[in-house]
Short mmCIF file of C-alpha atoms and ligand atoms in Angstrom, two decimals:
data_model
loop_
_atom_site.label_atom_id
_atom_site.label_comp_id
_atom_site.label_asym_id
_atom_site.label_seq_id
_atom_site.Cartn_x
_atom_site.Cartn_y
_atom_site.Cartn_z
CA LYS A 259 0.00 0.00 0.00
CA THR A 260 1.47 3.36 -0.93
CA VAL A 261 0.75 6.95 -0.17
CA GLY A 262 1.19 7.99 -3.80
CA PRO A 263 3.24 10.89 -5.08
CA SER A 264 0.66 13.54 -4.30
CA LYS A 265 0.37 12.41 -0.70
CA MET A 266 4.12 12.84 -0.14
CA VAL A 267 3.29 16.53 0.16
CA ASP A 268 0.69 15.82 2.86
CA VAL A 269 2.67 13.36 4.96
CA TRP A 270 6.22 14.67 4.63
CA PRO A 271 5.79 17.73 6.92
CA ALA A 272 4.99 15.42 9.84
CA TYR A 273 8.31 13.61 9.33
CA GLU A 274 10.23 16.81 8.87
CA SER A 275 9.01 18.37 12.09
CA LYS A 276 9.48 15.09 13.98
CA MET A 277 13.11 14.94 12.84
CA GLU A 278 13.73 18.62 13.56
CA LYS A 279 12.29 18.23 17.06
CA GLU A 280 14.60 15.27 17.65
CA GLY A 281 17.58 17.43 16.67
CA CYS A 282 18.39 15.63 13.40
CA ASN A 283 20.64 17.67 11.11
CA GLN A 284 19.78 18.77 7.57
CA ALA A 285 21.81 16.01 5.87
CA ALA A 286 19.92 13.38 7.88
CA ILE A 287 16.58 14.95 6.99
CA ASP A 288 17.51 15.19 3.30
CA ALA A 289 18.62 11.55 3.21
CA PHE A 290 15.43 10.33 4.86
CA LYS A 291 13.34 12.55 2.61
CA TYR A 292 14.90 10.91 -0.43
CA ASN A 293 14.29 7.40 0.98
CA TYR A 294 10.75 8.19 2.03
CA GLY A 295 10.02 9.74 -1.37
CA VAL A 296 11.02 6.47 -3.05
CA LEU A 297 8.75 4.52 -0.70
CA ALA A 298 5.81 6.90 -1.14
CA SER A 299 6.11 6.81 -4.92
CA GLY A 300 5.37 3.10 -4.82
CA ALA A 301 8.48 2.38 -6.89
CA ASP A 302 9.64 -1.22 -6.98
CA VAL A 303 12.78 -1.32 -4.86
CA MET A 304 13.76 -4.86 -5.85
CA LEU A 305 16.52 -5.80 -8.28
CA PRO A 306 15.30 -8.74 -10.37
CA GLU A 307 17.49 -10.80 -12.70
CA SER A 308 16.02 -8.97 -15.68
CA LYS A 309 17.86 -5.79 -14.68
CA LEU A 310 21.29 -7.37 -14.23
CA ASP A 311 24.19 -8.98 -15.97
CA PRO A 312 26.98 -10.82 -14.20
CA VAL A 313 30.48 -9.35 -14.01
CA ASP A 314 32.92 -11.74 -15.62
CA SER A 315 36.34 -10.38 -14.92
CA LEU A 316 37.95 -7.67 -12.85
CA PRO A 317 41.45 -6.51 -12.00
CA THR A 318 42.97 -8.57 -9.22
CA PHE A 319 45.19 -7.61 -6.32
CA GLU A 320 47.85 -10.14 -7.35
CA LYS A 321 48.32 -8.52 -10.73
CA LEU A 322 48.55 -4.91 -9.58
CA LYS A 323 51.71 -3.27 -10.78
CA VAL A 324 52.10 -0.29 -8.51
CA LYS A 325 54.92 0.96 -6.39
CA PRO A 326 53.44 1.53 -2.93
CA ASP A 327 53.60 5.21 -2.03
CA ALA A 328 53.76 5.69 1.74
CA ARG A 329 53.23 9.46 1.46
CA LEU A 330 49.56 8.81 0.67
CA LEU A 331 48.97 7.58 4.21
CA LYS A 332 49.07 11.12 5.53
CA LYS A 333 46.06 11.97 3.38
CA THR A 334 44.08 8.87 4.27
CA LEU A 335 41.45 8.12 6.88
CA ILE A 336 40.84 4.58 8.11
CA LEU A 337 37.21 4.24 9.15
CA LYS A 338 35.39 1.35 10.80
CA LEU A 339 31.63 0.93 10.68
CA ASN A 340 30.53 0.21 14.19
CA GLY A 341 26.88 1.22 14.37
CA GLY A 342 25.42 -2.27 14.44
CA LEU A 343 24.26 -4.22 17.47
CA GLY A 344 24.88 -7.92 17.92
CA THR A 345 21.14 -8.56 18.30
CA GLY A 346 21.18 -11.32 15.69
CA MET A 347 23.72 -13.15 17.85
CA GLY A 348 21.87 -12.49 21.11
CA LEU A 349 23.85 -9.43 22.19
CA GLU A 350 22.20 -6.19 23.34
CA LYS A 351 25.30 -4.12 22.71
CA ALA A 352 27.71 -3.32 19.89
CA LYS A 353 28.65 -6.51 18.05
CA SER A 354 32.27 -5.45 18.18
CA LEU A 355 32.24 -6.01 21.96
CA LEU A 356 31.95 -9.75 21.38
CA GLU A 357 34.96 -11.82 22.33
CA VAL A 358 36.57 -13.17 19.18
CA THR A 359 39.70 -14.92 20.27
CA GLU A 360 42.11 -15.23 23.18
CA GLY A 361 40.12 -12.81 25.36
CA ASN A 362 40.14 -10.09 22.69
CA THR A 363 37.00 -8.43 21.39
CA PHE A 364 36.75 -7.08 17.84
CA LEU A 365 37.47 -3.62 19.23
CA ASP A 366 40.60 -4.82 21.08
CA LEU A 367 41.93 -6.35 17.88
CA ILE A 368 41.08 -3.26 15.82
CA ALA A 369 42.88 -1.00 18.33
CA GLN A 370 45.92 -3.27 18.19
CA GLN A 371 45.81 -3.36 14.39
CA VAL A 372 45.91 0.43 14.27
CA ALA A 373 48.82 0.59 16.73
CA TRP A 374 50.68 -2.00 14.65
CA MET A 375 50.03 -0.14 11.38
CA LYS A 376 51.37 3.10 12.86
CA LYS A 377 54.53 1.29 13.85
CA GLU A 378 54.83 -0.57 10.58
CA PHE A 379 54.30 2.48 8.36
CA LYS A 380 56.28 4.72 10.75
CA THR A 381 53.64 7.41 10.54
CA ASP A 382 50.62 8.63 12.39
CA LEU A 383 47.39 7.35 10.87
CA LYS A 384 43.98 8.93 11.03
CA PHE A 385 41.54 6.42 12.45
CA MET A 386 37.83 6.90 13.16
CA LEU A 387 34.71 4.93 13.96
CA MET A 388 31.17 5.48 12.82
CA ASN A 389 29.07 4.63 15.87
CA SER A 390 25.32 4.76 16.31
CA PHE A 391 23.32 6.14 19.21
CA ALA A 392 23.21 2.57 20.54
CA THR A 393 26.95 1.80 20.33
CA SER A 394 28.77 5.07 21.02
CA ALA A 395 29.00 5.08 24.83
CA ASP A 396 29.99 1.40 25.22
CA THR A 397 32.53 1.63 22.44
CA LEU A 398 34.28 4.75 23.76
CA GLU A 399 34.40 3.17 27.22
CA ALA A 400 35.95 -0.05 25.86
CA LEU A 401 38.54 1.91 23.87
CA LYS A 402 39.56 4.22 26.72
CA LYS A 403 42.58 2.10 27.54
CA TYR A 404 43.98 2.56 24.03
CA THR A 405 45.08 6.14 24.62
CA ASP A 406 46.92 6.44 21.29
CA LEU A 407 43.73 5.92 19.34
CA GLY A 408 42.28 9.38 20.04
CA THR A 409 39.10 10.47 21.80
CA GLY A 410 35.76 12.18 21.28
CA SER A 411 35.01 13.71 17.88
CA ASP A 412 38.55 12.89 16.77
CA LEU A 413 37.75 9.22 17.20
CA GLU A 414 34.10 8.95 16.23
CA PHE A 415 31.07 10.46 14.63
CA VAL A 416 27.63 9.18 15.40
CA GLN A 417 25.29 8.11 12.65
CA ASN A 418 21.76 9.40 12.21
CA LYS A 419 18.44 8.14 13.41
CA ALA A 420 15.54 7.67 11.02
CA PRO A 421 11.84 7.59 11.90
CA LYS A 422 10.12 4.22 11.56
CA VAL A 423 7.22 4.27 9.10
CA THR A 424 3.79 2.80 9.93
CA ALA A 425 3.33 0.00 7.40
CA SER A 426 -0.43 0.45 6.91
CA ASP A 427 -0.53 4.15 5.97
CA LEU A 428 3.12 5.30 5.79
CA THR A 429 2.68 7.91 8.54
CA PRO A 430 5.37 8.32 11.23
CA ALA A 431 5.18 5.41 13.68
CA SER A 432 4.39 6.39 17.25
CA TRP A 433 4.85 4.29 20.37
CA GLU A 434 3.93 6.07 23.54
CA LYS A 435 5.14 3.37 25.90
CA ASP A 436 8.70 3.99 24.76
CA SER A 437 9.27 6.64 22.13
CA SER A 438 12.84 5.46 21.52
CA HIS A 439 11.24 2.61 19.56
CA GLU A 440 10.05 5.17 17.01
CA TRP A 441 13.61 5.49 15.65
CA CYS A 442 16.02 3.17 13.91
CA PRO A 443 19.52 3.35 12.40
CA PRO A 444 19.14 3.82 8.63
CA GLY A 445 21.72 1.18 7.61
CA HIS A 446 25.40 1.73 6.83
CA GLY A 447 24.58 3.77 3.71
CA ASP A 448 24.01 6.45 6.32
CA LEU A 449 27.80 6.77 6.38
CA TYR A 450 27.66 9.49 3.74
CA PRO A 451 24.95 11.76 5.20
CA ALA A 452 26.37 11.14 8.69
CA MET A 453 29.81 12.32 7.58
CA LEU A 454 28.30 15.36 5.91
CA GLY A 455 25.82 16.30 8.64
CA SER A 456 28.25 15.83 11.54
CA GLY A 457 30.71 18.18 9.84
CA THR A 458 33.28 15.36 9.70
CA LEU A 459 33.57 15.43 5.90
CA ASP A 460 34.37 19.15 5.76
CA LYS A 461 36.70 18.93 8.74
CA LEU A 462 38.69 16.12 7.14
CA LEU A 463 38.92 17.87 3.77
CA LYS A 464 40.06 21.06 5.46
CA LYS A 465 42.80 19.17 7.27
CA GLY A 466 44.04 17.80 3.96
CA TYR A 467 42.58 14.28 4.06
CA ARG A 468 41.54 13.11 0.63
CA TYR A 469 41.02 9.34 0.78
CA MET A 470 39.04 7.05 3.04
CA PHE A 471 39.34 3.33 3.56
CA VAL A 472 36.21 2.04 5.23
CA SER A 473 35.29 -1.46 6.36
CA ASN A 474 33.02 -3.39 8.73
CA SER A 475 34.17 -3.70 12.33
CA ASP A 476 33.24 -7.38 12.11
CA ASN A 477 35.85 -7.96 9.40
CA LEU A 478 39.20 -8.47 11.08
CA GLY A 479 40.94 -9.02 7.76
CA ALA A 480 40.48 -5.42 6.63
CA THR A 481 43.60 -3.43 7.42
CA MET A 482 45.37 -0.67 5.49
CA ASP A 483 47.11 -2.02 2.41
CA LEU A 484 49.50 0.43 0.85
CA LYS A 485 49.49 -1.30 -2.51
CA ILE A 486 45.70 -1.03 -2.76
CA LEU A 487 45.72 2.58 -1.56
CA THR A 488 48.32 3.50 -4.18
CA HIS A 489 46.41 1.67 -6.90
CA PHE A 490 43.19 3.45 -5.90
CA VAL A 491 44.82 6.87 -5.98
CA GLN A 492 46.66 6.27 -9.27
CA SER A 493 43.53 4.90 -10.94
CA GLU A 494 41.78 8.20 -10.16
CA ALA A 495 38.56 6.29 -9.54
CA PRO A 496 36.29 8.19 -7.15
CA PHE A 497 35.17 4.97 -5.44
CA MET A 498 36.44 1.40 -5.36
CA MET A 499 34.94 -1.76 -3.90
CA GLU A 500 37.07 -4.69 -2.74
CA VAL A 501 35.32 -7.88 -3.80
CA ALA A 502 36.17 -11.48 -3.03
CA GLU A 503 35.46 -14.60 -5.02
CA ARG A 504 32.32 -16.12 -3.57
CA THR A 505 32.32 -19.46 -1.83
CA ASP A 506 29.43 -21.58 -0.57
CA ALA A 507 29.86 -20.02 2.86
CA ASP A 508 28.97 -16.60 1.41
CA LYS A 509 25.20 -16.81 1.38
CA LYS A 510 24.39 -13.52 3.04
CA GLY A 511 25.48 -10.03 2.09
CA GLY A 512 25.66 -8.66 -1.42
CA HIS A 513 27.13 -9.47 -4.83
CA LEU A 514 28.48 -7.25 -7.56
CA ALA A 515 26.63 -7.07 -10.89
CA GLN A 516 26.50 -5.06 -14.05
CA SER A 517 23.41 -2.94 -14.51
CA LYS A 518 21.65 -3.41 -17.84
CA ALA A 519 21.41 0.38 -17.80
CA GLY A 520 25.23 0.52 -17.55
CA GLY A 521 27.73 0.61 -14.70
CA LEU A 522 28.48 -1.58 -11.70
CA LEU A 523 25.95 -2.12 -8.96
CA LEU A 524 25.56 -3.98 -5.72
CA ARG A 525 22.64 -6.32 -5.11
CA GLU A 526 22.01 -7.00 -1.43
CA SER A 527 20.03 -10.11 -0.47
CA ALA A 528 17.22 -7.82 0.74
CA GLN A 529 16.90 -6.51 -2.83
CA CYS A 530 16.50 -9.88 -4.48
CA PRO A 531 12.93 -10.96 -5.32
CA GLU A 532 12.12 -14.39 -3.92
CA ALA A 533 11.74 -15.88 -7.40
CA ASP A 534 15.38 -15.00 -8.19
CA GLU A 535 16.85 -16.29 -4.95
CA LYS A 536 18.39 -19.30 -6.68
CA GLU A 537 20.26 -17.12 -9.15
CA PHE A 538 21.35 -14.80 -6.34
CA GLN A 539 22.98 -17.81 -4.68
CA ASN A 540 24.52 -19.01 -7.95
CA THR A 541 28.17 -18.39 -7.12
CA SER A 542 29.41 -19.32 -10.58
CA LYS A 543 27.15 -16.69 -12.16
CA TYR A 544 27.61 -13.89 -9.63
CA LYS A 545 31.20 -14.66 -8.76
CA PHE A 546 32.10 -11.58 -6.81
CA PHE A 547 31.00 -10.74 -3.34
CA ASN A 548 31.07 -7.29 -1.73
CA THR A 549 33.46 -7.39 1.22
CA ASN A 550 32.33 -3.90 2.26
CA ASN A 551 35.98 -2.82 2.21
CA LEU A 552 35.57 0.41 0.27
CA TRP A 553 37.81 3.22 -0.88
CA VAL A 554 36.32 6.66 -1.29
CA ASP A 555 37.79 9.87 -2.68
CA LEU A 556 36.40 12.37 -0.16
CA ARG A 557 36.60 15.25 -2.58
CA ALA A 558 34.55 13.28 -5.12
CA LEU A 559 32.07 12.51 -2.34
CA LYS A 560 31.69 16.19 -1.52
CA ASN A 561 31.15 16.95 -5.22
CA LEU A 562 28.55 14.22 -5.47
CA PHE A 563 26.58 15.77 -2.61
CA ARG A 564 26.68 19.06 -4.51
CA LYS A 565 25.51 17.38 -7.71
CA PHE A 566 22.56 15.72 -5.95
CA ASP A 567 21.57 18.69 -3.78
CA GLY A 568 22.60 17.13 -0.47
CA ALA A 569 21.21 13.58 -0.72
CA LEU A 570 22.81 10.69 -2.61
CA PRO A 571 20.26 8.62 -4.53
CA LEU A 572 21.14 5.28 -2.91
CA PRO A 573 18.76 2.37 -3.56
CA VAL A 574 16.28 2.05 -0.71
CA MET A 575 15.65 -1.19 1.14
CA LYS A 576 12.45 -1.85 3.05
CA ASN A 577 12.78 -3.81 6.24
CA SER A 578 9.48 -5.01 7.78
CA LYS A 579 9.45 -5.11 11.60
CA THR A 580 7.22 -4.37 14.57
CA VAL A 581 7.66 -1.00 16.25
CA ASP A 582 8.75 -2.70 19.50
CA PRO A 583 11.04 -5.40 18.14
CA ARG A 584 10.35 -7.64 21.12
CA ASP A 585 6.57 -7.26 20.96
CA LYS A 586 5.43 -9.06 17.83
CA ALA A 587 1.87 -7.78 18.40
CA SER A 588 2.92 -4.12 18.25
CA THR A 589 2.33 -1.91 15.19
CA LYS A 590 3.84 -3.17 11.93
CA VAL A 591 6.45 -0.74 10.64
CA LEU A 592 8.86 -0.32 7.76
CA GLN A 593 12.47 0.66 8.41
CA LEU A 594 14.11 2.32 5.44
CA GLU A 595 17.74 1.43 4.99
CA THR A 596 20.53 1.97 2.52
CA ALA A 597 23.82 0.10 2.01
CA MET A 598 27.18 1.83 1.88
CA GLY A 599 28.48 -0.26 -1.04
CA ALA A 600 25.48 0.66 -3.19
CA ALA A 601 27.17 4.04 -3.75
CA ILE A 602 29.19 2.24 -6.43
CA GLN A 603 26.33 3.11 -8.81
CA CYS A 604 26.33 6.81 -7.85
CA PHE A 605 29.98 7.57 -8.61
CA PRO A 606 30.69 7.74 -12.36
CA GLY A 607 33.89 5.79 -12.98
CA ALA A 608 33.65 3.69 -9.79
CA SER A 609 35.64 0.45 -9.90
CA ALA A 610 36.12 -2.88 -8.17
CA LEU A 611 39.16 -4.96 -7.27
CA VAL A 612 39.33 -8.68 -6.50
CA ILE A 613 41.24 -9.13 -3.26
CA PRO A 614 42.65 -12.21 -1.58
CA ARG A 615 40.37 -13.84 0.97
CA SER A 616 42.77 -12.82 3.72
CA ARG A 617 41.20 -9.36 3.66
CA PHE A 618 37.77 -10.76 4.41
CA ALA A 619 36.90 -12.65 7.60
CA PRO A 620 33.39 -11.52 8.54
CA VAL A 621 31.39 -12.61 11.56
CA LYS A 622 27.66 -12.45 10.86
CA THR A 623 26.54 -15.54 12.73
CA THR A 624 27.67 -18.01 15.40
CA ASN A 625 28.60 -20.28 12.45
CA ASP A 626 31.23 -17.72 11.43
CA LEU A 627 32.32 -17.21 15.02
CA LEU A 628 32.87 -20.93 15.62
CA ALA A 629 34.99 -21.16 12.48
CA LEU A 630 36.97 -18.07 13.51
CA ARG A 631 37.67 -19.51 16.96
CA SER A 632 38.92 -22.75 15.41
CA ASP A 633 42.31 -23.61 13.98
CA ALA A 634 41.03 -22.89 10.45
CA TYR A 635 42.03 -19.29 11.20
CA GLN A 636 45.10 -17.77 12.77
CA LEU A 637 45.88 -14.49 14.45
CA THR A 638 48.70 -12.78 12.56
CA GLU A 639 51.45 -10.66 14.12
CA ASP A 640 49.61 -7.56 12.91
CA PHE A 641 46.44 -8.71 14.74
CA ARG A 642 44.47 -9.76 11.70
CA ILE A 643 42.50 -12.98 11.71
CA VAL A 644 43.12 -14.86 8.49
CA LEU A 645 42.39 -18.31 7.11
CA LYS A 646 45.32 -20.68 7.37
CA GLU A 647 47.25 -21.10 4.16
CA GLU A 648 46.15 -24.72 3.65
CA ARG A 649 42.51 -23.56 3.47
CA ASP A 650 43.30 -22.04 0.07
CA GLY A 651 41.04 -19.09 0.71
CA VAL A 652 37.95 -21.18 1.44
CA PRO A 653 36.38 -20.93 4.91
CA PRO A 654 34.80 -24.00 6.50
CA ASP A 655 31.06 -24.08 5.88
CA VAL A 656 29.55 -24.39 9.37
CA LYS A 657 25.82 -24.93 9.94
CA LEU A 658 24.87 -25.10 13.59
CA ASP A 659 21.44 -26.06 14.85
CA GLY A 660 19.08 -23.07 15.24
CA MET A 661 19.40 -23.43 19.03
CA TYR A 662 22.98 -22.12 18.72
CA LYS A 663 22.02 -18.83 17.11
CA PHE A 664 23.09 -16.89 20.20
CA THR A 665 26.67 -16.75 21.39
CA ASP A 666 25.97 -17.86 24.98
CA ALA A 667 24.44 -21.12 23.69
CA MET A 668 27.39 -21.60 21.34
CA GLU A 669 29.85 -21.10 24.21
CA LYS A 670 28.12 -23.91 26.13
CA MET A 671 28.55 -26.19 23.11
CA ILE A 672 32.33 -25.76 23.14
CA PRO A 673 33.40 -25.78 26.82
CA ASN A 674 36.86 -26.94 25.73
CA GLY A 675 37.18 -24.53 22.83
CA ALA A 676 36.27 -25.03 19.18
CA PRO A 677 36.91 -28.39 17.48
CA SER A 678 39.67 -28.53 14.89
CA LEU A 679 38.22 -27.31 11.58
CA VAL A 680 41.36 -26.73 9.56
CA GLY A 681 40.59 -29.79 7.43
CA CYS A 682 36.81 -29.33 7.47
CA LYS A 683 34.82 -28.62 4.33
CA LYS A 684 31.41 -28.62 5.95
CA LEU A 685 30.21 -29.20 9.50
CA VAL A 686 26.52 -29.60 10.32
CA VAL A 687 25.35 -29.85 13.92
CA GLU A 688 21.78 -30.99 14.57
CA GLY A 689 20.41 -31.13 18.11
CA GLU A 690 22.02 -30.36 21.46
CA VAL A 691 25.67 -31.39 21.78
CA THR A 692 28.88 -30.50 23.56
CA PHE A 693 32.27 -31.04 22.01
CA ALA A 694 34.83 -32.92 24.12
CA LYS A 695 38.48 -31.88 23.99
CA ASP A 696 40.46 -32.76 20.88
CA VAL A 697 37.69 -33.30 18.39
CA VAL A 698 38.99 -33.11 14.82
CA ILE A 699 36.58 -32.59 11.92
CA LYS A 700 37.69 -33.45 8.38
CA GLY A 701 35.79 -33.20 5.10
CA THR A 702 32.01 -33.11 5.38
CA VAL A 703 30.67 -34.16 8.76
CA THR A 704 27.20 -34.16 10.29
CA ILE A 705 26.81 -34.52 14.04
CA LYS A 706 23.30 -35.50 15.08
CA ASN A 707 21.59 -35.81 18.41
CA THR A 708 17.99 -36.73 17.81
CA SER A 709 17.19 -37.60 21.42
CA GLY A 710 16.48 -35.04 24.13
CA GLY A 711 19.16 -33.64 26.43
CA SER A 712 22.72 -32.79 25.55
CA LYS A 713 25.11 -35.44 24.24
CA GLU A 714 28.87 -35.27 24.11
CA VAL A 715 30.86 -35.59 20.90
CA PRO A 716 33.74 -37.80 22.12
CA SER A 717 37.36 -36.91 21.42
CA GLY A 718 38.67 -38.24 18.12
CA THR A 719 38.77 -37.62 14.41
CA TYR A 720 35.61 -37.55 12.30
CA GLU A 721 36.04 -37.66 8.56
CA ASP A 722 33.30 -37.56 5.86
CA THR A 723 30.78 -39.13 8.16
CA THR A 724 27.46 -38.72 9.94
CA LYS A 725 27.85 -39.26 13.63
CA GLU A 726 24.64 -40.06 15.49
CA LEU A 727 24.96 -39.57 19.22
N1 UPG B 1424 26.45 -0.82 10.56
C1 UPG B 1424 26.43 0.49 10.94
N2 UPG B 1424 25.24 1.15 10.91
C2 UPG B 1424 24.08 0.57 10.50
C3 UPG B 1424 24.12 -0.79 10.10
C4 UPG B 1424 25.32 -1.45 10.15
O1 UPG B 1424 27.45 1.06 11.31
O2 UPG B 1424 23.04 1.24 10.49
C5 UPG B 1424 27.76 -1.54 10.57
C6 UPG B 1424 27.83 -2.77 11.43
O3 UPG B 1424 28.25 -2.45 12.73
C7 UPG B 1424 28.86 -3.63 10.69
C8 UPG B 1424 28.74 -3.17 9.26
O4 UPG B 1424 28.01 -1.97 9.26
O5 UPG B 1424 30.17 -3.33 11.14
C9 UPG B 1424 28.06 -4.19 8.37
O6 UPG B 1424 26.75 -4.41 8.78
P1 UPG B 1424 26.05 -5.85 8.68
O7 UPG B 1424 24.60 -5.68 8.93
O8 UPG B 1424 26.81 -6.80 9.51
O9 UPG B 1424 26.39 -6.23 7.19
P2 UPG B 1424 25.44 -6.50 6.02
O10 UPG B 1424 24.62 -5.29 5.77
O11 UPG B 1424 24.79 -7.80 6.24
O12 UPG B 1424 26.44 -6.68 4.80
C10 UPG B 1424 27.45 -5.77 4.44
C11 UPG B 1424 27.22 -5.30 3.01
C12 UPG B 1424 27.22 -6.51 2.07
C13 UPG B 1424 28.53 -7.25 2.25
C14 UPG B 1424 28.76 -7.62 3.69
C15 UPG B 1424 30.14 -8.22 3.92
O13 UPG B 1424 26.01 -4.57 2.94
O14 UPG B 1424 27.08 -6.08 0.74
O15 UPG B 1424 28.51 -8.42 1.44
O16 UPG B 1424 28.68 -6.44 4.53
O17 UPG B 1424 30.28 -8.69 5.21
#
């Protein structure tokens, strides 16, 4: 059901005054106005197969012929997206506060990566976080001990809030019991308006910063690479996406495609119509996966805002929820979101680069976390978490029972630490189990407990087998 273009005029003022009252800045209001306008117009926001072509080949990291230029570091900002909560993994705080390995959280490892890079490159590096209203306080507290990292507005800017939209009539959602539920983070595409509206973009440009390397805080493979930075600068592209070759473990997230209308684009899983789901998952057709490691020319970004009168036309994604996420009977709402990588279609001349898997180790689910905790990955001296060499760039495909969706349940499953997965192609766990010490999984293994109560997986090696407990 849509409001229709003429109604935009009637309903918009209510959103505008709500956002002004909340203290939202002009860039935030402009961005939401664009998103809401798309929704109200009734436009189809999906990206069906008929609009896309696959991308067959791209330049690769291995073949880059550039001489790394360390002087560029002084003009470059390293930014981590840190606005997301770990709700999907049962955490009511920033996901980056989760323990990853050896007592270190994502944030601990990121702080140590930055310290290491400064030492390695023998130069100061500009590092910042994009937090959200839900992650800022906890994150700054956790990073206090890393005094070299910076503080306050030197270390972070906080992303915007967007009003939730009542699904039935597209008016602003209201929830008197707790008005904080009327607002949501507008997705990581909010990076651009948040940088503009907080004054961060202008401040950085004024101080002489020109380039930005941005990545997800849940990707501990994404550190500054001087060869890629130099390539990006020399290519004069305004925007570049690092993509990885897709594997069967890469079901979520987004893939790169060629628009039939011309130019590269990103298709997120939320933008794929159900009928095309199979093609979306076809990793030999859509071979390249967005790692969300992006390079942005800040001057080009500023010019793009000028060109589009203050709001980038990023594709809008509709997320259906209830206004109180924990009360499924509360009002049905739409949350409008955009994705940072989708800006690839807004910058004329934007490019993509295929990078080695070592720059991509995301944690979206407890499946990823179990693999990361196992011996399939190793912590490098520069505090990155990378797949071991013998994995040949392919992560183990872990599928835990739905009961292990939350990290506390997963922790109980591995009281002795993760099983060995370095030789594992696929591990499926069905039912309630605990792993004994020294369990080694090789090839494709299914562990099944069909009876009630927890059963132990005894020590030993399991290879290409189904083990019923
Ligand atoms: N985040 C924010 N603000 C938001 C939403 C998310 O800062 O409003 C952060 C979040 O903390 C995380 C990062 O953005 O660090 C990524 O968010 P997440 O929801 O985990 O990622 P997805 O949106 O599922 O996927 C992104 C890209 C997708 C890519 C994938 C790679 O959109 O194209 O394949 O990252 O991991």
